[in-house]
XYZ file of C-alpha atoms in Angstrom:
250
model
C -2.132 10.133 41.174
C -0.212 11.096 38.095
C 1.055 8.215 35.995
C 4.130 8.678 33.877
C 5.458 6.381 31.182
C 9.136 6.377 30.400
C 10.741 5.616 27.097
C 12.100 2.445 28.614
C 8.577 1.277 29.418
C 7.545 1.827 25.813
C 10.436 -0.266 24.543
C 9.553 -2.979 27.024
C 5.994 -3.061 25.704
C 7.247 -3.362 22.122
C 9.730 -6.041 23.099
C 7.077 -7.953 25.006
C 4.731 -8.078 22.020
C 7.314 -8.167 19.257
C 5.910 -11.460 18.014
C 2.473 -9.886 17.564
C 3.863 -6.917 15.622
C 5.915 -9.179 13.352
C 2.973 -11.526 12.792
C 0.603 -8.746 11.744
C 3.222 -7.213 9.425
C 3.919 -10.579 7.748
C 0.206 -11.293 7.297
C -0.381 -7.842 5.759
C 2.571 -8.205 3.364
C 1.462 -11.711 2.361
C -2.097 -10.599 1.627
C -0.792 -7.665 -0.429
C 1.516 -9.943 -2.427
C -1.271 -12.427 -3.177
C -3.632 -9.671 -4.299
C -0.973 -7.921 -6.408
C 0.338 -11.041 -8.157
C -2.745 -13.219 -8.500
C -5.909 -11.112 -8.220
C -5.341 -7.659 -9.729
C -5.270 -7.464 -13.519
C -2.135 -5.824 -14.988
C -2.726 -2.463 -16.654
C -0.519 -1.252 -19.516
C 0.103 2.339 -20.530
C 1.129 3.947 -23.789
C 1.035 7.488 -25.148
C 1.200 9.526 -28.305
C 1.937 13.219 -28.844
C 0.197 15.783 -31.016
C 1.458 19.228 -31.965
C -0.882 22.210 -32.158
C 0.747 24.527 -34.704
C -0.747 26.426 -37.632
C 0.995 25.747 -40.940
C 2.898 28.760 -42.182
C 3.771 29.934 -45.653
C 7.302 30.801 -46.627
C 6.571 34.524 -46.387
C 4.961 34.258 -42.963
C 7.236 35.137 -40.056
C 7.127 33.736 -36.544
C 3.979 35.079 -34.880
C 4.032 35.124 -31.078
C 0.296 35.816 -30.978
C -0.466 32.733 -33.056
C 1.667 30.567 -30.786
C -0.146 31.861 -27.714
C -3.479 31.161 -29.398
C -2.420 27.588 -30.135
C -1.396 27.122 -26.499
C -4.769 28.364 -25.301
C -6.545 26.045 -27.738
C -4.939 22.963 -26.198
C -7.266 23.043 -23.182
C -10.214 23.087 -25.589
C -8.706 20.264 -27.627
C -8.335 18.176 -24.463
C -12.094 18.203 -24.016
C -12.755 17.515 -27.690
C -10.444 14.477 -27.718
C -12.508 12.811 -24.966
C -15.845 13.788 -26.493
C -18.193 11.291 -28.217
C -17.550 13.099 -31.524
C -14.054 11.594 -31.531
C -14.334 8.506 -29.337
C -17.374 7.061 -31.137
C -15.343 6.959 -34.352
C -12.413 5.367 -32.492
C -14.758 2.666 -31.181
C -16.118 2.002 -34.681
C -12.651 1.949 -36.204
C -11.253 -0.569 -33.676
C -14.520 -2.487 -33.104
C -14.286 -1.920 -29.369
C -16.930 -3.264 -27.009
C -17.156 -0.054 -25.013
C -19.053 3.204 -24.771
C -17.587 6.640 -25.343
C -17.764 7.320 -21.613
C -16.030 4.037 -20.767
C -13.297 4.650 -23.331
C -12.842 8.206 -22.093
C -12.044 6.825 -18.639
C -8.988 5.097 -20.123
C -7.690 8.219 -21.863
C -5.856 11.103 -20.228
C -4.792 14.224 -22.132
C -2.044 16.349 -20.609
C 0.164 19.210 -21.706
C 2.970 21.198 -20.163
C 2.467 24.836 -19.301
C 2.896 27.164 -22.299
C 3.579 24.170 -24.564
C 2.030 23.451 -27.948
C 2.466 19.714 -27.456
C -0.311 17.606 -25.946
C 0.140 14.016 -24.835
C -2.590 11.409 -25.170
C -2.059 8.643 -22.608
C -4.082 5.428 -22.668
C -4.271 2.711 -20.003
C -5.746 -0.696 -20.766
C -5.454 -4.291 -19.613
C -4.171 -5.252 -23.081
C -0.913 -3.674 -24.273
C -1.730 -3.881 -28.005
C -5.217 -2.493 -27.520
C -3.833 0.421 -25.506
C -1.411 1.218 -28.360
C -4.158 0.984 -30.982
C -6.487 3.239 -28.980
C -3.806 5.915 -28.540
C -2.875 5.998 -32.231
C -6.497 5.838 -33.416
C -7.546 8.645 -31.060
C -4.789 10.937 -32.329
C -5.554 10.091 -35.967
C -9.332 10.570 -35.643
C -8.872 13.826 -33.745
C -6.547 15.173 -36.461
C -9.161 14.397 -39.122
C -12.180 15.677 -37.194
C -10.805 18.934 -35.747
C -11.043 20.839 -39.070
C -14.763 19.950 -39.248
C -15.436 20.831 -35.625
C -13.518 24.133 -35.322
C -12.662 25.024 -38.928
C -8.938 24.958 -38.150
C -6.154 22.774 -39.419
C -3.360 23.172 -36.891
C -2.957 19.661 -35.467
C -0.236 17.231 -36.468
C 0.873 13.947 -34.933
C 4.295 14.404 -33.385
C 4.947 10.794 -32.308
C 2.954 7.574 -32.419
C 2.493 5.102 -29.607
C 4.783 2.064 -29.762
C 3.861 -1.390 -28.527
C 7.334 -2.007 -27.113
C 6.926 0.925 -24.718
C 3.862 -0.656 -23.086
C 5.100 -4.215 -22.508
C 5.615 -3.694 -18.782
C 2.446 -2.985 -16.782
C 2.269 0.305 -14.900
C 0.017 -1.163 -12.232
C -0.281 -2.954 -9.984
C 3.205 -2.434 -8.554
C 3.705 -5.481 -6.305
C 6.894 -4.289 -4.611
C 5.379 -0.918 -3.726
C 2.143 -2.523 -2.545
C 4.026 -5.006 -0.348
C 6.146 -2.211 1.151
C 3.052 -0.144 1.946
C 1.283 -3.161 3.455
C 4.359 -3.939 5.558
C 4.475 -0.405 6.970
C 0.740 -0.410 7.646
C 1.027 -3.820 9.319
C 3.806 -2.558 11.585
C 1.744 0.473 12.545
C -1.308 -1.664 13.303
C 0.821 -4.106 15.309
C 2.384 -1.351 17.393
C -0.989 0.264 18.030
C -2.551 -3.049 19.007
C 0.354 -3.803 21.343
C -0.104 -0.540 23.238
C -3.869 -1.078 23.343
C -3.505 -4.542 24.838
C -1.003 -3.220 27.354
C -3.375 -0.411 28.306
C -6.279 -2.817 28.805
C -4.162 -5.202 30.888
C -4.784 -4.108 34.510
C -3.348 -7.156 36.275
C -0.692 -6.715 38.971
C 2.536 -8.453 38.071
C 5.406 -6.800 39.934
C 6.141 -4.944 43.171
C 6.416 -1.761 41.124
C 2.803 -2.185 40.020
C 1.718 -2.382 43.684
C 3.629 0.771 44.570
C 2.111 2.615 41.600
C -1.441 1.541 42.439
C -1.405 1.904 46.256
C 1.215 4.639 46.432
C 2.801 2.741 49.339
C 6.249 1.212 49.713
C 6.572 -2.559 49.593
C 7.828 -3.873 52.944
C 8.413 -7.456 51.944
C 7.991 -10.010 49.225
C 6.892 -13.627 49.566
C 8.617 -15.700 46.956
C 7.166 -18.765 45.356
C 8.291 -21.968 47.135
C 8.469 -24.926 44.882
C 7.402 -28.338 46.182
C 10.329 -30.454 47.339
C 10.474 -33.544 45.176
C 9.697 -36.741 46.992
C 12.675 -38.957 47.688
C 12.714 -42.250 45.917
C 14.171 -45.545 46.966
C 14.517 -44.434 50.614
C 15.031 -47.307 53.002
C 12.422 -47.212 55.753
C 13.478 -48.096 59.308
C 12.835 -51.608 60.499
C 9.710 -51.087 62.607
C 9.583 -54.767 63.670
C 13.014 -54.570 65.165
C 12.073 -51.429 67.066
C 8.950 -53.072 68.486
C 10.834 -56.152 69.602
C 13.462 -54.091 71.278
C 10.833 -52.078 73.096
C 9.148 -55.341 74.172
C 12.364 -56.681 75.628
C 12.861 -53.482 77.516
C 9.378 -53.645 78.978
C 9.864 -57.258 80.040
C 13.094 -56.745 81.947
């Protein structure tokens, strides 16, 4: 026997368990809001930019080959910035209670394609500390790169500002609540269909026809109990007996 489910049946299932879907979605959104606002620690982000460009004399013309070399060096500089040779000095300079590996996890170095500008981005739970780490990393790298690679082609293009990192970049409560709400709705819908699938009780005549593949000939409706009458005057049994006695005596 092939069982088919219409779109109307699906809507009926959702309508039947709408309270369950709404309840799960509200619980998920509430849990997400509590975690985002009261449990997760805000993380602040700030960044500074460095320019990789060899200083030129007045007689030196624009050299395309030198520019391309500087662009290729940026990928090498990205690794050097996050190396202990630079980060250990940043830790000593700022008196940070962290290792070079731990500090490197807070720093991200990025650059656009074919660009001589690299951006040092720092994330930390303290906005001022994030700003100090970004500026100190750029400054230490500028001083150390001539010793490491015997080149002097790095300059600081812009420093990190504390005002730019006042608002935390994560967590994002509104986004987290929206995601939790969608996930809660999906879980609620899935659970509703699962409960409906596991429910094998017979409720309607249509269920009988689907199971037995036979037409329903008749239906017995539920008969409610007739309420007992109150304050009903009973017949006078004494009078009836006396009348019957007189009849028998005549």
